[in-house]
Short mmCIF file of N, CA and C in Angstrom, two decimals:
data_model
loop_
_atom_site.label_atom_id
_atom_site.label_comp_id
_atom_site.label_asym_id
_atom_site.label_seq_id
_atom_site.Cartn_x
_atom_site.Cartn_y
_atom_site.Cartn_z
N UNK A 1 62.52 21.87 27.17
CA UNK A 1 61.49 22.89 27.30
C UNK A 1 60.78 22.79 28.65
N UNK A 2 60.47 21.82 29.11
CA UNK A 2 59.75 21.14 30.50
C UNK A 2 60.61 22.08 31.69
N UNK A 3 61.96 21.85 31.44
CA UNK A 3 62.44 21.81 32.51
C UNK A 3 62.84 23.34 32.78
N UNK A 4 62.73 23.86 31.52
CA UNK A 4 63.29 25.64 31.63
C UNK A 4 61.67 25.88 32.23
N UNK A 5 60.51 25.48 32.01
CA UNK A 5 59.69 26.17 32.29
C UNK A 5 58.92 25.74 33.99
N UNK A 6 60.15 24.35 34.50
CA UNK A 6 59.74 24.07 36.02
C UNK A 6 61.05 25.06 36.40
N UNK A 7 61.58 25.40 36.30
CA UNK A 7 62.94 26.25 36.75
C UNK A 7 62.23 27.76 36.63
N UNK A 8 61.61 28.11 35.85
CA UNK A 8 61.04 29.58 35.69
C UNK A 8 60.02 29.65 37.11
N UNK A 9 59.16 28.77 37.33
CA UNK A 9 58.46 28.70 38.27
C UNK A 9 58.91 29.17 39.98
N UNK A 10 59.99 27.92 39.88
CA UNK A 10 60.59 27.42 40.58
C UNK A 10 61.06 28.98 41.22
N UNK A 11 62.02 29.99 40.59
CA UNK A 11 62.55 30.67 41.14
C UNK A 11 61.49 32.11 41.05
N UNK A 12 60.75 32.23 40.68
CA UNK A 12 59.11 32.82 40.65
C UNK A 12 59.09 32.68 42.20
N UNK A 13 58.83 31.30 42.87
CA UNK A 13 57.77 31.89 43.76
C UNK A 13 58.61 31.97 44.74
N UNK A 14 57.37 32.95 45.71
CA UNK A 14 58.10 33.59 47.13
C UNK A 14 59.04 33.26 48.18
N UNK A 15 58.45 32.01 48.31
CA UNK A 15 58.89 30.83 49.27
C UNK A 15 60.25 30.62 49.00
N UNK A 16 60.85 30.65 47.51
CA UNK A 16 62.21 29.98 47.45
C UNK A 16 62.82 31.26 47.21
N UNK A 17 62.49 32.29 47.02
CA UNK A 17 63.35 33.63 46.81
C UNK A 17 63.72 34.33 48.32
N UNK A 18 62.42 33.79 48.93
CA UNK A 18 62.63 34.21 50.84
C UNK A 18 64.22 32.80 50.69
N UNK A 19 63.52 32.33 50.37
CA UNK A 19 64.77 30.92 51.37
C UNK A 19 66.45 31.30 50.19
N UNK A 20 66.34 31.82 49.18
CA UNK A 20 67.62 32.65 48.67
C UNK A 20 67.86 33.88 49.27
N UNK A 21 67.10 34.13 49.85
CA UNK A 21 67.45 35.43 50.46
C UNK A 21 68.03 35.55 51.55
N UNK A 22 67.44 34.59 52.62
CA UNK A 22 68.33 33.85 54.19
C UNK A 22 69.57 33.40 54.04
N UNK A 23 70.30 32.79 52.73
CA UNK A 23 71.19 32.07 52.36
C UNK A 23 72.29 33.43 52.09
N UNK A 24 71.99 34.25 51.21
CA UNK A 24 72.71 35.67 50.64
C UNK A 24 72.61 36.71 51.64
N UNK A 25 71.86 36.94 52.44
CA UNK A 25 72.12 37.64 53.49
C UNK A 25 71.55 37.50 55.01
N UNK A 26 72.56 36.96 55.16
CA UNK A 26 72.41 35.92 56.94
C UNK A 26 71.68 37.44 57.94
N UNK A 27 72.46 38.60 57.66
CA UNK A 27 72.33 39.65 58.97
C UNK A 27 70.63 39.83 58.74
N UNK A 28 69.98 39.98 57.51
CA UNK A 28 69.06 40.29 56.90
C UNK A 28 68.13 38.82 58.03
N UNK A 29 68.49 37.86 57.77
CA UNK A 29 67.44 36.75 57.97
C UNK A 29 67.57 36.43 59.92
N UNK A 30 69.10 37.25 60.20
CA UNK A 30 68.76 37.18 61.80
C UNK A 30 67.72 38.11 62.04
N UNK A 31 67.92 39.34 61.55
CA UNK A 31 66.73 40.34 62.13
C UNK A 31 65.38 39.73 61.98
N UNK A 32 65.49 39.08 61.02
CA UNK A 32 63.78 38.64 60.50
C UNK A 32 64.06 37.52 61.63
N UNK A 33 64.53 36.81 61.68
CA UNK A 33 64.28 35.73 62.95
C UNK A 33 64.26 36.51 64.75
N UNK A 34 65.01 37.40 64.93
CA UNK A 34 64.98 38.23 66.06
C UNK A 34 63.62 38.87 66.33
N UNK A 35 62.65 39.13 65.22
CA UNK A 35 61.88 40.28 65.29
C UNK A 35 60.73 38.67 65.81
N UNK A 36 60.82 37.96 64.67
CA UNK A 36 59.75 36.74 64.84
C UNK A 36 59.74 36.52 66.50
N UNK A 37 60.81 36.27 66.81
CA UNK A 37 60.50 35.73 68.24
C UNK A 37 60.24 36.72 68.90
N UNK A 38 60.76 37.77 69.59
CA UNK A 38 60.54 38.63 69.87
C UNK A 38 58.81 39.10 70.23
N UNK A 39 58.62 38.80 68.88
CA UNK A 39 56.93 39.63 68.84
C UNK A 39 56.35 38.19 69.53
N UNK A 40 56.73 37.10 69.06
CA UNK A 40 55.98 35.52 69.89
C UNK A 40 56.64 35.51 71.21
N UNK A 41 57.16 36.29 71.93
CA UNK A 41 57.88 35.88 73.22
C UNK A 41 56.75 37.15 74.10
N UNK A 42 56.25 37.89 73.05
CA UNK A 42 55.14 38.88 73.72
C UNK A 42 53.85 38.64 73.16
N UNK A 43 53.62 36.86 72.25
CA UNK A 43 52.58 36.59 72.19
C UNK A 43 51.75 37.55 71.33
N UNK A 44 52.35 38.23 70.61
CA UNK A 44 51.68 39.31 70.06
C UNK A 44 51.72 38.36 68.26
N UNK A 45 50.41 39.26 67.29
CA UNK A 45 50.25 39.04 66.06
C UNK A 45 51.49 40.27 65.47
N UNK A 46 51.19 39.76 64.10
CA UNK A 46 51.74 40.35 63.24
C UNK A 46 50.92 42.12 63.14
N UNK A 47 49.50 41.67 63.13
CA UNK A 47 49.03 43.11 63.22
C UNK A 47 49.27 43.65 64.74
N UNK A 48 49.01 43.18 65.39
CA UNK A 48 49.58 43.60 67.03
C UNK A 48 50.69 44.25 67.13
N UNK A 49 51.47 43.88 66.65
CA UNK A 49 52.86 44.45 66.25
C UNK A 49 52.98 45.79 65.22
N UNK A 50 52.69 45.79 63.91
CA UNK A 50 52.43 46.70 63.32
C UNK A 50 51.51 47.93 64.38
N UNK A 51 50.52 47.62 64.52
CA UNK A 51 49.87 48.50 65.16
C UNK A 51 50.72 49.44 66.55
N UNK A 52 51.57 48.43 67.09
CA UNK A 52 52.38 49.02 68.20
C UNK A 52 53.60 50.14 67.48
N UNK A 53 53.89 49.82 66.33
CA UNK A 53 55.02 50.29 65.64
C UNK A 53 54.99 51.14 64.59
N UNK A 54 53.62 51.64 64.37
CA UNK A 54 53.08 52.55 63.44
C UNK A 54 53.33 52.34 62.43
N UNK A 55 53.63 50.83 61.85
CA UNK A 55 53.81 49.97 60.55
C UNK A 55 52.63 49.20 59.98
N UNK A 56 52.49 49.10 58.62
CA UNK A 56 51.56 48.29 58.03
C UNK A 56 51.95 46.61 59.00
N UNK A 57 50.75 46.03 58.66
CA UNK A 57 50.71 44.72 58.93
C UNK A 57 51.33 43.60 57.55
N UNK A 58 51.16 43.95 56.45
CA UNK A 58 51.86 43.19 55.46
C UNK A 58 53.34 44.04 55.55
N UNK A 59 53.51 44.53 55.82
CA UNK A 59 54.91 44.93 55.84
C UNK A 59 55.51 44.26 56.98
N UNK A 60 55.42 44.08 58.30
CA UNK A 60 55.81 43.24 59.15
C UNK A 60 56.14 41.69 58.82
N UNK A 61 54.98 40.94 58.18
CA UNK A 61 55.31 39.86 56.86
C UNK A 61 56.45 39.92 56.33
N UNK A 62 56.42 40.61 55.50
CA UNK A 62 57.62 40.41 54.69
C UNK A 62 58.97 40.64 54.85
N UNK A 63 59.02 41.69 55.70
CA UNK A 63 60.02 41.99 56.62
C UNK A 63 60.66 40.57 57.41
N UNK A 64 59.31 39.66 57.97
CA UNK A 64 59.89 38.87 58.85
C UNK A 64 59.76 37.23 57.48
N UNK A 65 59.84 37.51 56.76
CA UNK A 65 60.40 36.77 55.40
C UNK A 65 61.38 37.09 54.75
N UNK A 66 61.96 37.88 55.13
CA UNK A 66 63.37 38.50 54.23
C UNK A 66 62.77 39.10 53.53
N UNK A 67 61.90 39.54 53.20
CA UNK A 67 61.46 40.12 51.29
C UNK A 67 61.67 42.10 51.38
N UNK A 68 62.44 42.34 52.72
CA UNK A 68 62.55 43.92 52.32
C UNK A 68 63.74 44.21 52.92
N UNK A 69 64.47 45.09 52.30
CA UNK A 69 65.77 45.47 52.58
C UNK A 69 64.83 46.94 54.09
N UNK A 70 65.06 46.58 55.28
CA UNK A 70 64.40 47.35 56.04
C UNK A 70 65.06 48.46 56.45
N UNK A 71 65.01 49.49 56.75
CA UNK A 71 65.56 51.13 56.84
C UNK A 71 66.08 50.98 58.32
N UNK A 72 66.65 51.64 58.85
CA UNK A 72 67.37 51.63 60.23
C UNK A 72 65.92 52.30 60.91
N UNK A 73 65.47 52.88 60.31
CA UNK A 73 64.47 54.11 61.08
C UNK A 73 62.98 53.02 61.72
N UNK A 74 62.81 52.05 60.55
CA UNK A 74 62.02 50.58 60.81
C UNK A 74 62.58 50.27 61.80
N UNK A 75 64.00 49.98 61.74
CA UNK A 75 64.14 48.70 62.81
C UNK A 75 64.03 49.59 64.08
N UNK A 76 63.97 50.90 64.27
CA UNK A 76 63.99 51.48 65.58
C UNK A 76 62.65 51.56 65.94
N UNK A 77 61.73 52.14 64.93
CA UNK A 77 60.41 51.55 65.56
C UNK A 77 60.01 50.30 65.69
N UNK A 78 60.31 49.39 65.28
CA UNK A 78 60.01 47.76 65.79
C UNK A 78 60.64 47.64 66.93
N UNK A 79 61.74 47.90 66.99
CA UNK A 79 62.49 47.46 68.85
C UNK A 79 61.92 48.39 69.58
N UNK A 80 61.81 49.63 69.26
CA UNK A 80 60.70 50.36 70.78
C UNK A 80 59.24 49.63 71.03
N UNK A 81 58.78 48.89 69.62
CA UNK A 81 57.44 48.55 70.10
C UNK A 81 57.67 47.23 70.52
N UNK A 82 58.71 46.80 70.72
CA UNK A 82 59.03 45.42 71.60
C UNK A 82 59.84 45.50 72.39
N UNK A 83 59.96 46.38 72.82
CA UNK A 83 60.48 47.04 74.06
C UNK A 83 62.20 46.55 74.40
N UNK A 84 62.82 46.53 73.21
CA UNK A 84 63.81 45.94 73.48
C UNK A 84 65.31 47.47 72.63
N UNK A 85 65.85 46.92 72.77
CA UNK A 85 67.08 47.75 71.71
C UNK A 85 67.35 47.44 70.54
N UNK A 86 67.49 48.63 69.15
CA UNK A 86 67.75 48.49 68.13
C UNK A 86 68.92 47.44 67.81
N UNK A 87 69.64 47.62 68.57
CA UNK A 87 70.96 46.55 68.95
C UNK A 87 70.64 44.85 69.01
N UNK A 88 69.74 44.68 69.97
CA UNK A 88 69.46 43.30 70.43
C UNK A 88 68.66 42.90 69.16
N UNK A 89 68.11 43.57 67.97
CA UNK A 89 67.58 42.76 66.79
C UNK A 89 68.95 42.49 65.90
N UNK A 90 69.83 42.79 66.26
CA UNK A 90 70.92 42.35 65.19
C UNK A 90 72.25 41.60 65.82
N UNK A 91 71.52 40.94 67.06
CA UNK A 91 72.64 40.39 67.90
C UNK A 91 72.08 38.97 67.66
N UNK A 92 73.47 37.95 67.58
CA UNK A 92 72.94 36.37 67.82
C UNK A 92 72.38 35.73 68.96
N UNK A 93 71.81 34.93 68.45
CA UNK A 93 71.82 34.21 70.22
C UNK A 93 71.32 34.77 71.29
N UNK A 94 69.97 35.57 70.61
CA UNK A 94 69.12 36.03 71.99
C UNK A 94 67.95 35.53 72.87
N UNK A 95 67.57 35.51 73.56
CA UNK A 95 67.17 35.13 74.53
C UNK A 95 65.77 36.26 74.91
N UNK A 96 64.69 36.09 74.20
CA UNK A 96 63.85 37.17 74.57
C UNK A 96 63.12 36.69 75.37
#
């Protein structure tokens, strides 16, 4: 009984459903890592960012946690407001 109900928890919270989510979809967890740096390579917040991109600020969050399957039309306003190409958020090994 203990252990079904540390296992219920367990896959409950955010933290480990983000970190199943990086694991099940790698392209998903580069963008979220592309966008992270990206916005820290311009020193910018999470709301800084939103605000540049005509996006909520908890949506930028979760986005850059894996927690949203993001629309192409998102990722084009996030790379114009980081001044980069829709392209270069889904490329490895970048260099911002």
């Amino acid at each position: 009984m203990m252990l079904l109900i540390v296992c219920r928890l367990l896959t409950r919270n955010p933290r480990i459903q983000s970190l199943k989510m990086k694991e099940t979809h790698s392209l998903r967890a580069l963008l979220s890592n592309n966008i992270k740096e990206a916005r820290r390579h311009l020193e910018w917040s999470q709301e800084a960012l939103a605000e540049a991109s005509g996006l909520h600020r908890t949506y930028i969050g979760s986005v850059e946690r894996c927690e949203r399957n993001i629309s192409i039309d998102n990722i084009e306003k996030l790379a114009n407001a980081l001044g980069i190409s829709p392209a270069d958020l889904l490329r490895d090994n970048n260099d911002f």
